PDB file of C-alpha atoms and ligand atoms in Angstrom:
ATOM      1  CA  MET J 973       1.025 -20.689 -35.397  1.00 41.00           C
ATOM      2  CA  THR J 974       2.719 -20.407 -39.056  1.00 39.00           C
ATOM      3  CA  MET J 975       6.515 -20.392 -38.547  1.00 41.00           C
ATOM      4  CA  ILE J 976       8.992 -19.383 -41.191  1.00 39.00           C
ATOM      5  CA  ASP J 977      11.712 -22.060 -41.589  1.00 42.00           C
ATOM      6  CA  PRO J 978      14.531 -21.549 -41.279  1.00 42.00           C
ATOM      7  CA  PRO J 979      14.459 -18.846 -38.544  1.00 44.00           C
ATOM      8  CA  PRO J 980      16.237 -15.725 -39.188  1.00 52.00           C
ATOM      9  CA  LYS J 981      20.142 -16.103 -39.322  1.00 51.00           C
ATOM     10  CA  THR J 982      20.634 -12.296 -38.650  1.00 59.00           C
ATOM     11  CA  LEU J 983      19.690 -11.998 -35.041  1.00 67.00           C
ATOM     12  CA  THR J 984      21.885  -9.375 -33.374  1.00 71.00           C
ATOM     13  CA  ALA J 985      23.065 -10.364 -30.073  1.00 66.00           C
ATOM     14  CA  PRO J 986      20.332  -9.519 -27.371  1.00 65.00           C
ATOM     15  CA  THR J 987      21.265  -6.254 -25.371  1.00 65.00           C
ATOM     16  CA  ARG J 988      19.042  -7.452 -22.510  1.00 64.00           C
ATOM     17  CA  THR J 989      19.223 -10.612 -20.425  1.00 67.00           C
ATOM     18  CA  THR J 990      16.500 -13.322 -20.620  1.00 68.00           C
ATOM     19  CA  GLY J 991      15.240 -12.288 -17.229  1.00 72.00           C
ATOM     20  CA  GLU J 992      14.823 -14.216 -14.106  1.00 81.00           C
ATOM     21  CA  HIS J 993      11.091 -15.080 -14.375  1.00 94.00           C
ATOM     22  CA  ARG J 994       8.311 -15.745 -16.741  1.00 97.00           C
ATOM     23  CA  SER J 995       4.844 -14.076 -16.998  1.00 97.00           C
ATOM     24  CA  TYR J 996       1.534 -14.377 -18.851  1.00 97.00           C
ATOM     25  CA  SER J 997       2.621 -11.271 -20.805  1.00 96.00           C
ATOM     26  CA  GLN J 998       5.716 -12.879 -22.009  1.00 97.00           C
ATOM     27  CA  LEU J 999       3.900 -16.222 -22.952  1.00 97.00           C
ATOM     28  CA  SER J1000       1.195 -14.180 -24.930  1.00 96.00           C
ATOM     29  CA  ALA J1001       3.794 -12.082 -26.735  1.00 97.00           C
ATOM     30  CA  TYR J1002       5.974 -15.112 -27.729  1.00 98.00           C
ATOM     31  CA  GLU J1003       2.800 -16.855 -28.870  1.00 97.00           C
ATOM     32  CA  ARG J1004       1.857 -13.930 -31.088  1.00 97.00           C
ATOM     33  CA  CYS J1005       5.268 -13.581 -32.732  1.00 98.00           C
ATOM     34  CA  PRO J1006       8.577 -14.721 -31.379  1.00 98.00           C
ATOM     35  CA  TYR J1007      10.617 -12.388 -33.513  1.00 97.00           C
ATOM     36  CA  ALA J1008       8.601  -9.462 -32.259  1.00 97.00           C
ATOM     37  CA  TYR J1009       9.208 -10.617 -28.534  1.00 97.00           C
ATOM     38  CA  TYR J1010      13.066 -10.518 -29.551  1.00 96.00           C
ATOM     39  CA  LEU J1011      12.894  -6.882 -30.929  1.00 96.00           C
ATOM     40  CA  THR J1012      10.645  -5.451 -28.241  1.00 96.00           C
ATOM     41  CA  ARG J1013      12.025  -7.362 -25.049  1.00 95.00           C
ATOM     42  CA  MET J1014      15.669  -8.361 -25.961  1.00 93.00           C
ATOM     43  CA  ARG J1015      16.999  -5.295 -27.817  1.00 92.00           C
ATOM     44  CA  ASP J1016      17.381  -1.862 -26.117  1.00 89.00           C
ATOM     45  CA  ASP J1017      18.372  -0.388 -29.527  1.00 91.00           C
ATOM     46  CA  ILE J1018      15.012  -0.873 -31.452  1.00 93.00           C
ATOM     47  CA  GLU J1019      12.542   2.013 -30.953  1.00 91.00           C
ATOM     48  CA  GLU J1020       9.065   0.545 -30.223  1.00 94.00           C
ATOM     49  CA  ARG J1021       6.110   2.606 -31.621  1.00 96.00           C
ATOM     50  CA  PRO J1022       4.377   4.163 -28.759  1.00 97.00           C
ATOM     51  CA  ASP J1023       0.512   4.323 -28.379  1.00 97.00           C
ATOM     52  CA  ALA J1024      -1.879   5.972 -26.144  1.00 98.00           C
ATOM     53  CA  TRP J1025      -4.018   2.648 -25.113  1.00 97.00           C
ATOM     54  CA  ARG J1026      -1.104   1.370 -22.933  1.00 97.00           C
ATOM     55  CA  PRO J1027      -1.028   4.358 -20.791  1.00 98.00           C
ATOM     56  CA  HIS J1028      -4.825   4.467 -20.599  1.00 98.00           C
ATOM     57  CA  GLY J1029      -4.723   0.935 -19.382  1.00 98.00           C
ATOM     58  CA  THR J1030      -2.004   1.381 -16.852  1.00 98.00           C
ATOM     59  CA  ALA J1031      -3.601   4.655 -15.483  1.00 98.00           C
ATOM     60  CA  LEU J1032      -7.101   2.860 -15.183  1.00 98.00           C
ATOM     61  CA  HIS J1033      -5.319  -0.005 -13.125  1.00 98.00           C
ATOM     62  CA  ALA J1034      -3.581   2.564 -11.012  1.00 98.00           C
ATOM     63  CA  ALA J1035      -6.931   4.555 -10.275  1.00 98.00           C
ATOM     64  CA  ALA J1036      -8.745   1.294  -9.489  1.00 98.00           C
ATOM     65  CA  GLU J1037      -6.081   0.113  -7.245  1.00 98.00           C
ATOM     66  CA  PHE J1038      -5.904   3.501  -5.440  1.00 98.00           C
ATOM     67  CA  TRP J1039      -9.685   3.249  -4.841  1.00 98.00           C
ATOM     68  CA  GLU J1040      -9.818  -0.288  -3.694  1.00 97.00           C
ATOM     69  CA  ARG J1041      -6.826   0.390  -1.199  1.00 96.00           C
ATOM     70  CA  SER J1042      -8.719   3.303   0.257  1.00 97.00           C
ATOM     71  CA  GLY J1043     -11.391   0.718   1.205  1.00 96.00           C
ATOM     72  CA  ARG J1044     -13.486   2.323  -1.511  1.00 97.00           C
ATOM     73  CA  THR J1045     -13.711   5.530   0.560  1.00 98.00           C
ATOM     74  CA  ALA J1046     -11.545   7.650  -1.710  1.00 98.00           C
ATOM     75  CA  SER J1047     -13.790  10.394  -3.403  1.00 98.00           C
ATOM     76  CA  ARG J1048     -14.472  10.306  -7.028  1.00 98.00           C
ATOM     77  CA  THR J1049     -12.429  13.463  -7.695  1.00 98.00           C
ATOM     78  CA  ALA J1050      -9.543  11.944  -5.985  1.00 98.00           C
ATOM     79  CA  VAL J1051      -9.525   8.815  -8.067  1.00 98.00           C
ATOM     80  CA  GLU J1052     -10.064  10.838 -11.290  1.00 98.00           C
ATOM     81  CA  GLU J1053      -6.981  12.903 -10.261  1.00 98.00           C
ATOM     82  CA  LYS J1054      -5.008   9.610  -9.766  1.00 98.00           C
ATOM     83  CA  PHE J1055      -6.043   8.453 -13.151  1.00 98.00           C
ATOM     84  CA  THR J1056      -5.061  11.943 -14.764  1.00 98.00           C
ATOM     85  CA  GLU J1057      -1.718  12.045 -12.821  1.00 98.00           C
ATOM     86  CA  VAL J1058      -0.653   8.451 -14.076  1.00 98.00           C
ATOM     87  CA  TYR J1059      -1.941   8.952 -17.667  1.00 98.00           C
ATOM     88  CA  LYS J1060      -0.169  12.178 -18.157  1.00 98.00           C
ATOM     89  CA  ALA J1061       3.081  10.837 -16.639  1.00 98.00           C
ATOM     90  CA  GLU J1062       2.949   7.632 -18.786  1.00 98.00           C
ATOM     91  CA  ILE J1063       2.101   9.788 -22.027  1.00 98.00           C
ATOM     92  CA  ASN J1064       4.875  12.260 -21.220  1.00 98.00           C
ATOM     93  CA  ALA J1065       7.478   9.571 -20.704  1.00 97.00           C
ATOM     94  CA  GLU J1066       6.423   8.171 -24.221  1.00 97.00           C
ATOM     95  CA  LEU J1067       6.632  11.700 -25.690  1.00 97.00           C
ATOM     96  CA  GLU J1068      10.085  12.127 -24.270  1.00 96.00           C
ATOM     97  CA  ARG J1069      11.187   8.777 -25.950  1.00 94.00           C
ATOM     98  CA  VAL J1070       9.431   9.342 -29.121  1.00 95.00           C
ATOM     99  CA  PRO J1071       8.486  13.019 -29.704  1.00 95.00           C
ATOM    100  CA  ASN J1072       7.318  12.598 -33.183  1.00 95.00           C
ATOM    101  CA  LEU J1073       3.750  11.971 -33.022  1.00 96.00           C
ATOM    102  CA  ASP J1074       3.477  10.874 -36.667  1.00 95.00           C
ATOM    103  CA  TYR J1075       5.581   7.683 -35.574  1.00 94.00           C
ATOM    104  CA  TRP J1076       2.918   6.796 -32.768  1.00 96.00           C
ATOM    105  CA  ALA J1077       0.465   4.043 -33.428  1.00 96.00           C
ATOM    106  CA  TRP J1078      -2.948   5.084 -34.573  1.00 95.00           C
ATOM    107  CA  SER J1079      -6.067   3.552 -32.784  1.00 94.00           C
ATOM    108  CA  GLY J1080      -8.940   2.396 -35.012  1.00 89.00           C
ATOM    109  CA  GLY J1081      -8.439   5.079 -37.478  1.00 93.00           C
ATOM    110  CA  ILE J1082      -7.500   7.702 -34.910  1.00 97.00           C
ATOM    111  CA  LYS J1083      -4.210   9.519 -34.976  1.00 96.00           C
ATOM    112  CA  ALA J1084      -2.196   9.661 -31.960  1.00 97.00           C
ATOM    113  CA  GLU J1085      -2.530  13.503 -31.491  1.00 97.00           C
ATOM    114  CA  ASP J1086      -6.294  13.042 -31.236  1.00 98.00           C
ATOM    115  CA  ASP J1087      -6.232   9.752 -29.442  1.00 98.00           C
ATOM    116  CA  ILE J1088      -4.165  11.160 -26.484  1.00 98.00           C
ATOM    117  CA  PRO J1089      -6.880  13.641 -25.312  1.00 98.00           C
ATOM    118  CA  ARG J1090      -9.690  11.326 -26.414  1.00 98.00           C
ATOM    119  CA  ARG J1091      -8.384   8.663 -24.050  1.00 98.00           C
ATOM    120  CA  LEU J1092      -8.027  11.077 -21.249  1.00 98.00           C
ATOM    121  CA  ALA J1093     -11.725  11.816 -21.291  1.00 98.00           C
ATOM    122  CA  LEU J1094     -12.614   8.072 -22.021  1.00 98.00           C
ATOM    123  CA  GLY J1095     -10.327   6.891 -19.084  1.00 98.00           C
ATOM    124  CA  LEU J1096     -11.962   9.313 -16.647  1.00 98.00           C
ATOM    125  CA  ALA J1097     -15.580   8.382 -17.708  1.00 98.00           C
ATOM    126  CA  GLN J1098     -14.207   4.588 -17.092  1.00 98.00           C
ATOM    127  CA  VAL J1099     -13.166   5.640 -13.564  1.00 98.00           C
ATOM    128  CA  GLY J1100     -16.691   6.773 -12.956  1.00 98.00           C
ATOM    129  CA  TYR J1101     -18.091   3.460 -14.221  1.00 98.00           C
ATOM    130  CA  TYR J1102     -15.779   1.442 -12.008  1.00 98.00           C
ATOM    131  CA  ILE J1103     -16.890   3.427  -8.812  1.00 98.00           C
ATOM    132  CA  ASP J1104     -20.572   3.117  -9.915  1.00 98.00           C
ATOM    133  CA  TYR J1105     -20.322  -0.466 -10.678  1.00 98.00           C
ATOM    134  CA  TYR J1106     -19.040  -1.358  -7.202  1.00 98.00           C
ATOM    135  CA  GLY J1107     -21.247   1.053  -5.719  1.00 97.00           C
ATOM    136  CA  LEU J1108     -24.264  -0.864  -7.024  1.00 98.00           C
ATOM    137  CA  ASN J1109     -22.608  -4.172  -6.246  1.00 98.00           C
ATOM    138  CA  PRO J1110     -20.902  -3.751  -3.000  1.00 97.00           C
ATOM    139  CA  ASP J1111     -21.079  -7.452  -2.178  1.00 98.00           C
ATOM    140  CA  GLN J1112     -18.247  -7.885  -4.700  1.00 98.00           C
ATOM    141  CA  GLN J1113     -15.198  -7.370  -2.706  1.00 98.00           C
ATOM    142  CA  PRO J1114     -11.378  -7.990  -3.046  1.00 98.00           C
ATOM    143  CA  TRP J1115     -10.624 -11.277  -1.367  1.00 98.00           C
ATOM    144  CA  THR J1116      -8.511 -10.714   1.872  1.00 97.00           C
ATOM    145  CA  THR J1117      -5.407 -13.013   1.688  1.00 96.00           C
ATOM    146  CA  PRO J1118      -4.425 -14.996   4.547  1.00 95.00           C
ATOM    147  CA  GLU J1119      -1.730 -12.269   5.340  1.00 94.00           C
ATOM    148  CA  GLY J1120      -4.719  -9.888   5.832  1.00 95.00           C
ATOM    149  CA  GLU J1121      -4.063  -8.008   2.625  1.00 93.00           C
ATOM    150  CA  PRO J1122      -6.869  -7.009   0.014  1.00 96.00           C
ATOM    151  CA  ALA J1123      -5.968  -9.082  -3.126  1.00 98.00           C
ATOM    152  CA  ILE J1124      -5.616  -6.028  -5.476  1.00 98.00           C
ATOM    153  CA  GLU J1125      -3.015  -5.958  -8.163  1.00 97.00           C
ATOM    154  CA  HIS J1126      -1.568  -8.698  -6.041  1.00 97.00           C
ATOM    155  CA  ARG J1127       1.942 -10.111  -6.983  1.00 97.00           C
ATOM    156  CA  LEU J1128       2.421 -13.875  -6.612  1.00 97.00           C
ATOM    157  CA  GLU J1129       5.351 -15.952  -7.406  1.00 97.00           C
ATOM    158  CA  VAL J1130       5.399 -19.676  -8.028  1.00 97.00           C
ATOM    159  CA  ASP J1131       7.234 -22.507  -9.616  1.00 97.00           C
ATOM    160  CA  LEU J1132       5.533 -24.031 -12.582  1.00 97.00           C
ATOM    161  CA  GLY J1133       7.321 -26.699 -14.661  1.00 94.00           C
ATOM    162  CA  GLY J1134      10.625 -25.747 -13.052  1.00 95.00           C
ATOM    163  CA  VAL J1135      10.303 -22.168 -14.081  1.00 96.00           C
ATOM    164  CA  ARG J1136       9.766 -19.128 -11.845  1.00 97.00           C
ATOM    165  CA  VAL J1137       6.390 -17.728 -12.970  1.00 97.00           C
ATOM    166  CA  VAL J1138       5.280 -14.097 -11.704  1.00 97.00           C
ATOM    167  CA  ALA J1139       1.722 -12.934 -11.914  1.00 97.00           C
ATOM    168  CA  ILE J1140       0.263  -9.727 -10.725  1.00 97.00           C
ATOM    169  CA  VAL J1141      -3.324 -10.334 -10.437  1.00 98.00           C
ATOM    170  CA  ASP J1142      -5.724  -7.220 -10.882  1.00 98.00           C
ATOM    171  CA  MET J1143      -8.195  -8.690  -8.260  1.00 98.00           C
ATOM    172  CA  ILE J1144      -8.734 -11.955  -6.531  1.00 98.00           C
ATOM    173  CA  LEU J1145     -12.565 -11.353  -6.016  1.00 98.00           C
ATOM    174  CA  SER J1146     -15.088 -12.636  -3.329  1.00 98.00           C
ATOM    175  CA  HIS J1147     -18.100 -12.882  -5.425  1.00 98.00           C
ATOM    176  CA  PRO J1148     -21.583 -13.437  -3.728  1.00 97.00           C
ATOM    177  CA  LYS J1149     -22.701 -15.967  -6.380  1.00 97.00           C
ATOM    178  CA  HIS J1150     -19.522 -17.626  -7.625  1.00 98.00           C
ATOM    179  CA  GLY J1151     -17.343 -17.730  -4.628  1.00 98.00           C
ATOM    180  CA  ILE J1152     -13.644 -16.676  -5.042  1.00 98.00           C
ATOM    181  CA  ILE J1153     -12.875 -15.993  -8.494  1.00 98.00           C
ATOM    182  CA  VAL J1154      -9.904 -13.862 -10.613  1.00 98.00           C
ATOM    183  CA  ARG J1155     -10.951 -10.584 -12.276  1.00 98.00           C
ATOM    184  CA  ASP J1156      -8.972  -8.737 -14.822  1.00 97.00           C
ATOM    185  CA  ASN J1157      -9.717  -5.180 -15.693  1.00 97.00           C
ATOM    186  CA  LYS J1158      -9.723  -4.188 -19.332  1.00 97.00           C
ATOM    187  CA  ILE J1159     -10.364  -0.931 -20.924  1.00 97.00           C
ATOM    188  CA  SER J1160     -11.745  -2.307 -24.213  1.00 94.00           C
ATOM    189  CA  ASN J1161     -12.916  -5.740 -25.473  1.00 92.00           C
ATOM    190  CA  PRO J1162     -11.648  -8.683 -23.640  1.00 93.00           C
ATOM    191  CA  PRO J1163     -10.076 -11.565 -25.410  1.00 91.00           C
ATOM    192  CA  ALA J1164     -12.419 -14.536 -26.489  1.00 90.00           C
ATOM    193  CA  GLY J1165     -10.610 -17.042 -24.357  1.00 93.00           C
ATOM    194  CA  SER J1166      -9.498 -17.326 -20.758  1.00 96.00           C
ATOM    195  CA  HIS J1167      -5.849 -18.289 -20.963  1.00 96.00           C
ATOM    196  CA  GLN J1168      -4.719 -15.177 -18.954  1.00 97.00           C
ATOM    197  CA  LEU J1169      -7.352 -15.797 -16.177  1.00 98.00           C
ATOM    198  CA  CYS J1170      -6.358 -19.444 -16.124  1.00 98.00           C
ATOM    199  CA  VAL J1171      -2.699 -18.337 -15.323  1.00 98.00           C
ATOM    200  CA  TYR J1172      -3.898 -16.131 -12.594  1.00 98.00           C
ATOM    201  CA  ALA J1173      -6.344 -18.768 -11.117  1.00 98.00           C
ATOM    202  CA  VAL J1174      -3.470 -21.565 -11.110  1.00 98.00           C
ATOM    203  CA  VAL J1175      -0.853 -19.218  -9.535  1.00 98.00           C
ATOM    204  CA  THR J1176      -3.273 -18.159  -6.830  1.00 98.00           C
ATOM    205  CA  ASN J1177      -4.418 -21.880  -6.276  1.00 98.00           C
ATOM    206  CA  GLU J1178      -0.637 -22.831  -5.976  1.00 98.00           C
ATOM    207  CA  VAL J1179      -0.011 -20.046  -3.506  1.00 97.00           C
ATOM    208  CA  TYR J1180      -3.028 -20.158  -1.153  1.00 98.00           C
ATOM    209  CA  GLY J1181      -4.428 -23.419  -1.677  1.00 97.00           C
ATOM    210  CA  THR J1182      -7.697 -22.027  -3.104  1.00 97.00           C
ATOM    211  CA  ALA J1183      -9.641 -23.982  -5.793  1.00 97.00           C
ATOM    212  CA  ILE J1184     -10.468 -21.063  -8.126  1.00 98.00           C
ATOM    213  CA  ASP J1185     -11.688 -22.336 -11.534  1.00 97.00           C
ATOM    214  CA  LEU J1186     -13.848 -19.228 -12.624  1.00 98.00           C
ATOM    215  CA  GLY J1187     -12.799 -15.829 -13.704  1.00 98.00           C
ATOM    216  CA  ASP J1188     -14.228 -12.729 -15.576  1.00 98.00           C
ATOM    217  CA  TYR J1189     -12.944  -9.411 -17.232  1.00 98.00           C
ATOM    218  CA  TRP J1190     -14.362  -6.069 -16.009  1.00 98.00           C
ATOM    219  CA  VAL J1191     -14.547  -4.141 -19.200  1.00 97.00           C
ATOM    220  CA  GLY J1192     -14.227  -0.357 -18.976  1.00 97.00           C
ATOM    221  CA  LYS J1193     -16.046   0.067 -22.282  1.00 93.00           C
ATOM    222  CA  LYS J1194     -19.174  -1.359 -20.860  1.00 96.00           C
ATOM    223  CA  GLY J1195     -18.617  -0.203 -17.246  1.00 97.00           C
ATOM    224  CA  LYS J1196     -19.268  -3.879 -16.009  1.00 97.00           C
ATOM    225  CA  PRO J1197     -17.839  -7.328 -16.030  1.00 97.00           C
ATOM    226  CA  GLY J1198     -18.409  -9.684 -18.931  1.00 96.00           C
ATOM    227  CA  ARG J1199     -19.605 -13.164 -18.577  1.00 96.00           C
ATOM    228  CA  ILE J1200     -18.328 -15.544 -15.951  1.00 97.00           C
ATOM    229  CA  ARG J1201     -15.770 -18.039 -17.637  1.00 97.00           C
ATOM    230  CA  HIS J1202     -14.922 -21.488 -16.807  1.00 96.00           C
ATOM    231  CA  LEU J1203     -11.294 -21.413 -17.208  1.00 97.00           C
ATOM    232  CA  ALA J1204      -9.155 -23.191 -19.800  1.00 96.00           C
ATOM    233  CA  GLY J1205      -5.843 -23.126 -21.657  1.00 95.00           C
ATOM    234  CA  ARG J1206      -5.035 -21.265 -24.937  1.00 93.00           C
ATOM    235  CA  SER J1207      -6.939 -23.919 -27.048  1.00 94.00           C
ATOM    236  CA  GLY J1208      -9.376 -25.117 -24.597  1.00 94.00           C
ATOM    237  CA  GLU J1209      -6.982 -27.266 -22.715  1.00 95.00           C
ATOM    238  CA  GLN J1210      -7.741 -28.221 -19.030  1.00 96.00           C
ATOM    239  CA  CYS J1211      -6.471 -25.213 -16.865  1.00 97.00           C
ATOM    240  CA  THR J1212      -4.072 -27.102 -14.592  1.00 97.00           C
ATOM    241  CA  PRO J1213      -0.671 -26.507 -13.127  1.00 97.00           C
ATOM    242  CA  ASP J1214       0.718 -29.423 -15.347  1.00 97.00           C
ATOM    243  CA  TYR J1215      -0.646 -27.798 -18.487  1.00 97.00           C
ATOM    244  CA  LEU J1216       0.714 -24.352 -17.644  1.00 97.00           C
ATOM    245  CA  GLY J1217       4.046 -25.824 -16.497  1.00 97.00           C
ATOM    246  CA  ASN J1218       4.618 -27.258 -19.763  1.00 97.00           C
ATOM    247  CA  GLN J1219       3.767 -24.041 -21.429  1.00 97.00           C
ATOM    248  CA  PHE J1220       6.169 -22.095 -19.459  1.00 97.00           C
ATOM    249  CA  ALA J1221       8.980 -24.575 -19.502  1.00 97.00           C
ATOM    250  CA  LYS J1222       8.730 -24.442 -23.360  1.00 97.00           C
ATOM    251  CA  LEU J1223       8.608 -20.717 -23.328  1.00 97.00           C
ATOM    252  CA  ASP J1224      11.632 -20.526 -21.066  1.00 96.00           C
ATOM    253  CA  ALA J1225      13.683 -23.008 -23.296  1.00 96.00           C
ATOM    254  CA  ASN J1226      12.861 -21.326 -26.392  1.00 96.00           C
ATOM    255  CA  ILE J1227      14.092 -17.862 -24.923  1.00 94.00           C
ATOM    256  CA  LYS J1228      17.258 -19.095 -23.547  1.00 93.00           C
ATOM    257  CA  ALA J1229      18.095 -20.936 -26.787  1.00 94.00           C
ATOM    258  CA  GLY J1230      17.567 -17.567 -28.714  1.00 93.00           C
ATOM    259  CA  ASN J1231      14.702 -19.201 -30.730  1.00 96.00           C
ATOM    260  CA  PHE J1232      12.840 -16.229 -32.146  1.00 96.00           C
ATOM    261  CA  PRO J1233      11.246 -17.158 -35.535  1.00 96.00           C
ATOM    262  CA  PRO J1234       9.080 -14.619 -37.274  1.00 97.00           C
ATOM    263  CA  ASN J1235       5.296 -15.371 -37.286  1.00 97.00           C
ATOM    264  CA  PRO J1236       4.174 -12.764 -40.068  1.00 97.00           C
ATOM    265  CA  SER J1237       0.489 -12.238 -40.981  1.00 96.00           C
ATOM    266  CA  GLY J1238      -1.406  -9.118 -42.105  1.00 95.00           C
ATOM    267  CA  THR J1239      -3.351  -8.825 -38.964  1.00 93.00           C
ATOM    268  CA  THR J1240      -0.543  -9.401 -36.668  1.00 96.00           C
ATOM    269  CA  CYS J1241       2.054  -7.202 -38.558  1.00 96.00           C
ATOM    270  CA  ARG J1242      -0.261  -4.349 -38.934  1.00 93.00           C
ATOM    271  CA  SER J1243      -0.792  -3.972 -35.203  1.00 92.00           C
ATOM    272  CA  CYS J1244       3.026  -4.780 -34.438  1.00 96.00           C
ATOM    273  CA  SER J1245       4.899  -2.029 -32.572  1.00 96.00           C
ATOM    274  CA  VAL J1246       8.275  -2.936 -34.297  1.00 97.00           C
ATOM    275  CA  ASN J1247       7.045  -3.608 -37.878  1.00 95.00           C
ATOM    276  CA  ALA J1248       9.151  -0.733 -38.929  1.00 94.00           C
ATOM    277  CA  HIS J1249      12.253  -2.668 -37.865  1.00 95.00           C
ATOM    278  CA  CYS J1250      11.202  -6.019 -39.318  1.00 96.00           C
ATOM    279  CA  PRO J1251      12.352  -7.574 -42.550  1.00 95.00           C
ATOM    280  CA  PHE J1252       9.716 -10.220 -42.292  1.00 96.00           C
ATOM    281  CA  ARG J1253       6.548  -8.106 -42.077  1.00 95.00           C
ATOM    282  CA  ALA J1254       3.604  -9.160 -44.177  1.00 95.00           C
ATOM    283  CA  ILE J1255       2.406  -5.771 -44.906  1.00 88.00           C
TER     284      ILE J1255
HETATM  285  S1  SF4 A 324       6.157  -7.271 -38.390  1.00 59.91           S
HETATM  286 FE1  SF4 A 324       5.157  -9.414 -38.254  1.00 59.91          FE
HETATM  287  S2  SF4 A 324       6.839 -10.785 -38.303  1.00 59.91           S
HETATM  288 FE2  SF4 A 324       7.942  -8.814 -38.000  1.00 59.91          FE
HETATM  289  S3  SF4 A 324       8.064  -8.907 -35.629  1.00 59.91           S
HETATM  290 FE3  SF4 A 324       6.304  -7.678 -36.257  1.00 59.91          FE
HETATM  291  S4  SF4 A 324       4.602  -9.431 -36.054  1.00 59.91           S
HETATM  292 FE4  SF4 A 324       6.486 -10.544 -36.285  1.00 59.91          FE
END
């Protein structure tokens, strides 16, 4: 990561606390650009640019969870209704916050006013793909935790590197070929690496004493999981509690120290939801 040195001297005092736990989402956001982390997560007075893909992702997760928690018995119509209900609620909340659609992010050249109805239709199709995929592969089931719970959107909390880390794992899956793995649902292309899956696996292993070292992404765009992955850290490091503990300890220390240097690049800044508020943007 290229850092600007010295870091900005104009940081306004954060209007939010640093929080009591850390997560993969925080780790990944800080790695991308610490200054964007500060603007989006530490300041209430900065208007983040809304988009339609986050409501799409939230609604697909909610629909999948609803269907899984029904023991995969809920009707297709009921699952579609769940998707629509959550998607509309999320979009409406964002519209209330930022009514001007011209300020919303575009998606691959599609403006928000077209992207919002497009993603409703796309998401409903993906709900169908999800049900169809597991209908064809009924031997892939949510793992049952020792507490007797199906491991869906499963919240786990552990200490790594002296830091409280929380993970909400989309699914801990009992796989007929690979044993117990972690699976994350994505609406579109998954990342190249497996860092996020590594965090989920390590947290699960710490809590339950499992030995998960494989994971995959179920991809809504394709209606099926991508390749199975041997889990690794951000740059291919061994996926271990020590490795992650080190990562989370550094993140926690940087956040508590108010260390938020900008990390500008054309690609990062173009898709940054707070670039309108950033004096360091590279676009
Ligand atoms: S515009 Fe670029 S440098 Fe500024 S916060 Fe966003 S990603 Fe960071």
